[in-house]
PDB file of C-alpha atoms in Angstrom:
ATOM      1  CA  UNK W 190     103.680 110.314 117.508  1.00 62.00           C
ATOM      2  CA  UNK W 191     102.894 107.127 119.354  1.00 61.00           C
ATOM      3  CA  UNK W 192     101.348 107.135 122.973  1.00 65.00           C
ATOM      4  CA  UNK W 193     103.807 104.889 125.352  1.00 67.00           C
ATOM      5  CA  UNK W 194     101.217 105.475 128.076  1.00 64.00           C
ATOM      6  CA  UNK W 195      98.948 101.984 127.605  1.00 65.00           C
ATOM      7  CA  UNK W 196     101.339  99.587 126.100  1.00 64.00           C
ATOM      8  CA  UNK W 197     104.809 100.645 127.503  1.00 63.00           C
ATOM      9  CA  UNK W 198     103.601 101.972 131.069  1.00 61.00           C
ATOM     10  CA  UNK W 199     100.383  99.728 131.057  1.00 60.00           C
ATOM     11  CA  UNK W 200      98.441 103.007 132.399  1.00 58.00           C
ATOM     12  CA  UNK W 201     100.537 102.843 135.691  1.00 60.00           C
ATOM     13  CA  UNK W 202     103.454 105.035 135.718  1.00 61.00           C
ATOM     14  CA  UNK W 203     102.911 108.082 133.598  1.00 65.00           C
ATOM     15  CA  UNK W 204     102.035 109.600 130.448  1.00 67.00           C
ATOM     16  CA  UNK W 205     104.693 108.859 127.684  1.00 71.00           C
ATOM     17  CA  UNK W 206     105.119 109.755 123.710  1.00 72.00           C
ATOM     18  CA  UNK W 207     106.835 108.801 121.128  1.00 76.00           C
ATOM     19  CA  UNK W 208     108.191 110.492 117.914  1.00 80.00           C
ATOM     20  CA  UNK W 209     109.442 109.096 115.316  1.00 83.00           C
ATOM     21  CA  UNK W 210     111.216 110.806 112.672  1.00 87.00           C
ATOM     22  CA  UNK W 211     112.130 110.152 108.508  1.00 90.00           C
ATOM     23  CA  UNK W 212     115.105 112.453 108.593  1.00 92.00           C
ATOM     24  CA  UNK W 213     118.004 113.128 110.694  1.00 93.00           C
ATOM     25  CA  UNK W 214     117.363 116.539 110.878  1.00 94.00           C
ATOM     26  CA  UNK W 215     113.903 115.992 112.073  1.00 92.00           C
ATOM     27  CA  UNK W 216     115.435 114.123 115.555  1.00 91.00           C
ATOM     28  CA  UNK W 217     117.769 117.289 115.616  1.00 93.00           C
ATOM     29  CA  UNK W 218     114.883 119.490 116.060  1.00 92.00           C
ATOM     30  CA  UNK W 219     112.998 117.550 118.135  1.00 88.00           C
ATOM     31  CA  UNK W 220     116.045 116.981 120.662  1.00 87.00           C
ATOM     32  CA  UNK W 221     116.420 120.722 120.563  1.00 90.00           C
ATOM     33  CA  UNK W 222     112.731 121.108 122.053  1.00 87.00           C
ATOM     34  CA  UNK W 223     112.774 118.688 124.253  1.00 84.00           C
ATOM     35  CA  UNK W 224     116.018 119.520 125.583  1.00 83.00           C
ATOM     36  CA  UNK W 225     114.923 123.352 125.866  1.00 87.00           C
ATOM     37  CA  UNK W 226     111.126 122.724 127.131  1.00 84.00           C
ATOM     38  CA  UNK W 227     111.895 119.711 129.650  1.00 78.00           C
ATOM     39  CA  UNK W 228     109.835 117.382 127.801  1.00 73.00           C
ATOM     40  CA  UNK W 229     110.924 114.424 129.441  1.00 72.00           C
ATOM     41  CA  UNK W 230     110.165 111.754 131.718  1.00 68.00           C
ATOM     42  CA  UNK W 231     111.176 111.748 135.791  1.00 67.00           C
ATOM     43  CA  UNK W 232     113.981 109.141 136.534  1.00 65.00           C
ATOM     44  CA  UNK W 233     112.021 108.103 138.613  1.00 65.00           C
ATOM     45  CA  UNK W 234     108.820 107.110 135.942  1.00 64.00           C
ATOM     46  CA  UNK W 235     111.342 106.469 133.637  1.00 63.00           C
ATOM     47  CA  UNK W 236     112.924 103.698 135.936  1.00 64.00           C
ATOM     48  CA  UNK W 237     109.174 102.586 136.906  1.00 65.00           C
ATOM     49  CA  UNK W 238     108.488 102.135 133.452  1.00 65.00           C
ATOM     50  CA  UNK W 239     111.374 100.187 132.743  1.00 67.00           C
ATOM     51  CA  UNK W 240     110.208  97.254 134.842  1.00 68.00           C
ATOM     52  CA  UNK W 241     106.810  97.540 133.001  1.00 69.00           C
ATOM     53  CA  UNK W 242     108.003  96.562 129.538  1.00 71.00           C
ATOM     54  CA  UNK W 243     110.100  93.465 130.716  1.00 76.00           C
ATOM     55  CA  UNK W 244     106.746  92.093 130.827  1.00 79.00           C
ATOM     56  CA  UNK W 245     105.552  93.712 127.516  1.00 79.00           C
ATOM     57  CA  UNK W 246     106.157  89.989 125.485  1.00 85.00           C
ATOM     58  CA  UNK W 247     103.096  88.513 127.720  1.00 87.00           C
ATOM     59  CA  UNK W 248     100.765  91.648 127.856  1.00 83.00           C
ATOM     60  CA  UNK W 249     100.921  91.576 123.976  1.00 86.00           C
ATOM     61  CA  UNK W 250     100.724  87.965 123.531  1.00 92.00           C
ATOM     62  CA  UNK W 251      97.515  88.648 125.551  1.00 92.00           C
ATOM     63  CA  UNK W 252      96.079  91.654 124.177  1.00 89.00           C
ATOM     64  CA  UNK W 253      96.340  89.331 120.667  1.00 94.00           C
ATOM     65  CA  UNK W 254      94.558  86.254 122.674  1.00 96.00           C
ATOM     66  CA  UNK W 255      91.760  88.152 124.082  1.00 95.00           C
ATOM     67  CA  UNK W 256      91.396  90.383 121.235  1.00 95.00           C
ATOM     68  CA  UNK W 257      90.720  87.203 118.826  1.00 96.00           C
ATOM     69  CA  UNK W 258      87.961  85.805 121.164  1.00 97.00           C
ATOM     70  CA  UNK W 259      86.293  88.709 122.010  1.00 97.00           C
ATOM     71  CA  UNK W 260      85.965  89.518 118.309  1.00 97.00           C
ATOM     72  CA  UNK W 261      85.287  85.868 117.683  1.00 97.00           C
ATOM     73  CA  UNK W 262      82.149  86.538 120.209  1.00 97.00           C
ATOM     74  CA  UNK W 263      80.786  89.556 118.545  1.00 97.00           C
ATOM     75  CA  UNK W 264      81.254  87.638 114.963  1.00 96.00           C
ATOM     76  CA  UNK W 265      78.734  85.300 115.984  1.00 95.00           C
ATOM     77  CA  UNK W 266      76.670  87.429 118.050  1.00 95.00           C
ATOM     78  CA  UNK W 267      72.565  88.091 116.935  1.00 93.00           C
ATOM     79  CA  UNK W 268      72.776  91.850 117.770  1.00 93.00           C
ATOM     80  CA  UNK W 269      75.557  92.905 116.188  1.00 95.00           C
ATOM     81  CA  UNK W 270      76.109  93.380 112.213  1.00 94.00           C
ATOM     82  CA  UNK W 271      79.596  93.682 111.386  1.00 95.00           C
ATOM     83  CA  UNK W 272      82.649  93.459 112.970  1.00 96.00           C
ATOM     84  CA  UNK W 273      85.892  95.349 111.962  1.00 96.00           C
ATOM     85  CA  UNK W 274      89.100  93.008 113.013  1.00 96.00           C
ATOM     86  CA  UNK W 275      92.217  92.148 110.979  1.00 96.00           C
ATOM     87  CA  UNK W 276      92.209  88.699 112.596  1.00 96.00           C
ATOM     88  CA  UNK W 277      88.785  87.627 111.251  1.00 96.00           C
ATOM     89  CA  UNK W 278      88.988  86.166 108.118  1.00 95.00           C
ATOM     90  CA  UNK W 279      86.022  88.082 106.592  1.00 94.00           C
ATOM     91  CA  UNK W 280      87.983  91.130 107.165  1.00 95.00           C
ATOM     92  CA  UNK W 281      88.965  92.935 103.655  1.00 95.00           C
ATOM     93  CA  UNK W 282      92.921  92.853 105.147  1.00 95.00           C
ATOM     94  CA  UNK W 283      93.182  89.662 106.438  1.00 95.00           C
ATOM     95  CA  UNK W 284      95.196  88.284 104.089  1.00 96.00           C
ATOM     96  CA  UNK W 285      97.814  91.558 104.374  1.00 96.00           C
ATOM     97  CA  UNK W 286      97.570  91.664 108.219  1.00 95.00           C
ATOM     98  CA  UNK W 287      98.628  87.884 108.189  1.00 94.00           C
ATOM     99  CA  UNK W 288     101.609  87.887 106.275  1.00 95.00           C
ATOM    100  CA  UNK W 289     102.676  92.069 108.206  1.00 95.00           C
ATOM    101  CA  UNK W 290     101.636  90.989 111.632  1.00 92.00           C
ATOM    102  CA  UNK W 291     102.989  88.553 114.615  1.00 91.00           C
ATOM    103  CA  UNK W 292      99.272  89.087 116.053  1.00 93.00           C
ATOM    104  CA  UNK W 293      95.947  90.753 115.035  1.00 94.00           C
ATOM    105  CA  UNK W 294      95.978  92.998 118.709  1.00 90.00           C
ATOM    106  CA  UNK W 295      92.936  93.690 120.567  1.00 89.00           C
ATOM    107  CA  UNK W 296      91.733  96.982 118.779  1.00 90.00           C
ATOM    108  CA  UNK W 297      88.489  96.043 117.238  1.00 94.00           C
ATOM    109  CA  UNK W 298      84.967  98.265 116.345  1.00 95.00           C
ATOM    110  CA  UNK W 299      81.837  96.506 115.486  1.00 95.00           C
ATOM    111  CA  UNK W 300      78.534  97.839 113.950  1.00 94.00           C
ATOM    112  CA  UNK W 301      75.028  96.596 116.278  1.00 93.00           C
ATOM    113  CA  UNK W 302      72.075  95.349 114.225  1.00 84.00           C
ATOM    114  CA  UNK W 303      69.416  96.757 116.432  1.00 76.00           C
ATOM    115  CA  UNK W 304      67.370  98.563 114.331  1.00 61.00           C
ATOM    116  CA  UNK W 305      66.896 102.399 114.928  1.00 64.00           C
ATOM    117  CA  UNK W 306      63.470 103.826 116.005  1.00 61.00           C
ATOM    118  CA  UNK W 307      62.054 105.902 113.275  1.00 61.00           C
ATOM    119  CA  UNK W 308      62.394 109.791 113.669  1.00 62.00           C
ATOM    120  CA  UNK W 309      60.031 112.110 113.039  1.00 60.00           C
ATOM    121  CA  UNK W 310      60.081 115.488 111.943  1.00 56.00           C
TER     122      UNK W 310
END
């Protein structure tokens, strides 16, 4: 299951998910439950939505810009120790996210190198 909420709907119009499935049988089932508990969107979000992702080519293209200098900032930040970004080239994946991926994203997670005050018992 994949949210649709951020990247899709870019937080405006509603929540959305999607499911993916292996087997035909899977999407069977899965159309049977949605079908039975209403789990779908409102025309009206779903029609909201659509204008949202005929701009999805430029949010992404900027998610991927933004993501690569903010991580290039914490990289070469004092106070913090690691960072954890496909697009860095220090990153164990690098070479596998370059060749899989059009972009690196903006999801990144970075360790701080400010030392912890001792505890005591």
């Amino acid at each position: 299951m994949h949210s649709t909420t951020k990247v899709l709907n870019d937080h405006s119009d509603g929540l959305g998910r999607v499911v993916l499935c292996t087997r035909p049988e899977q999407a069977e089932q899965l159309g049977y439950v949605q079908k039975a508990a209403g789990a779908i969107l409102l025309a009206v979000r779903g029609l909201a939505g659509a204008a949202r992702r005929q701009t999805i080519t430029v949010r992404m293209q900027q998610h991927d810009r933004n993501g690569r200098l903010v991580a290039d900032f914490l990289s070469q930040h004092r106070k913090v120790k690691k960072v954890f970004y496909p697009g860095l080239p220090d990153h164990p994946q690098y070479e596998l996210a370059r060749r899989q991926m059009s972009g690196f994203g903006a999801m990144i997670s970075f360790e701080t190198a400010l030392a912890r005050a001792p505890t005591s018992c």
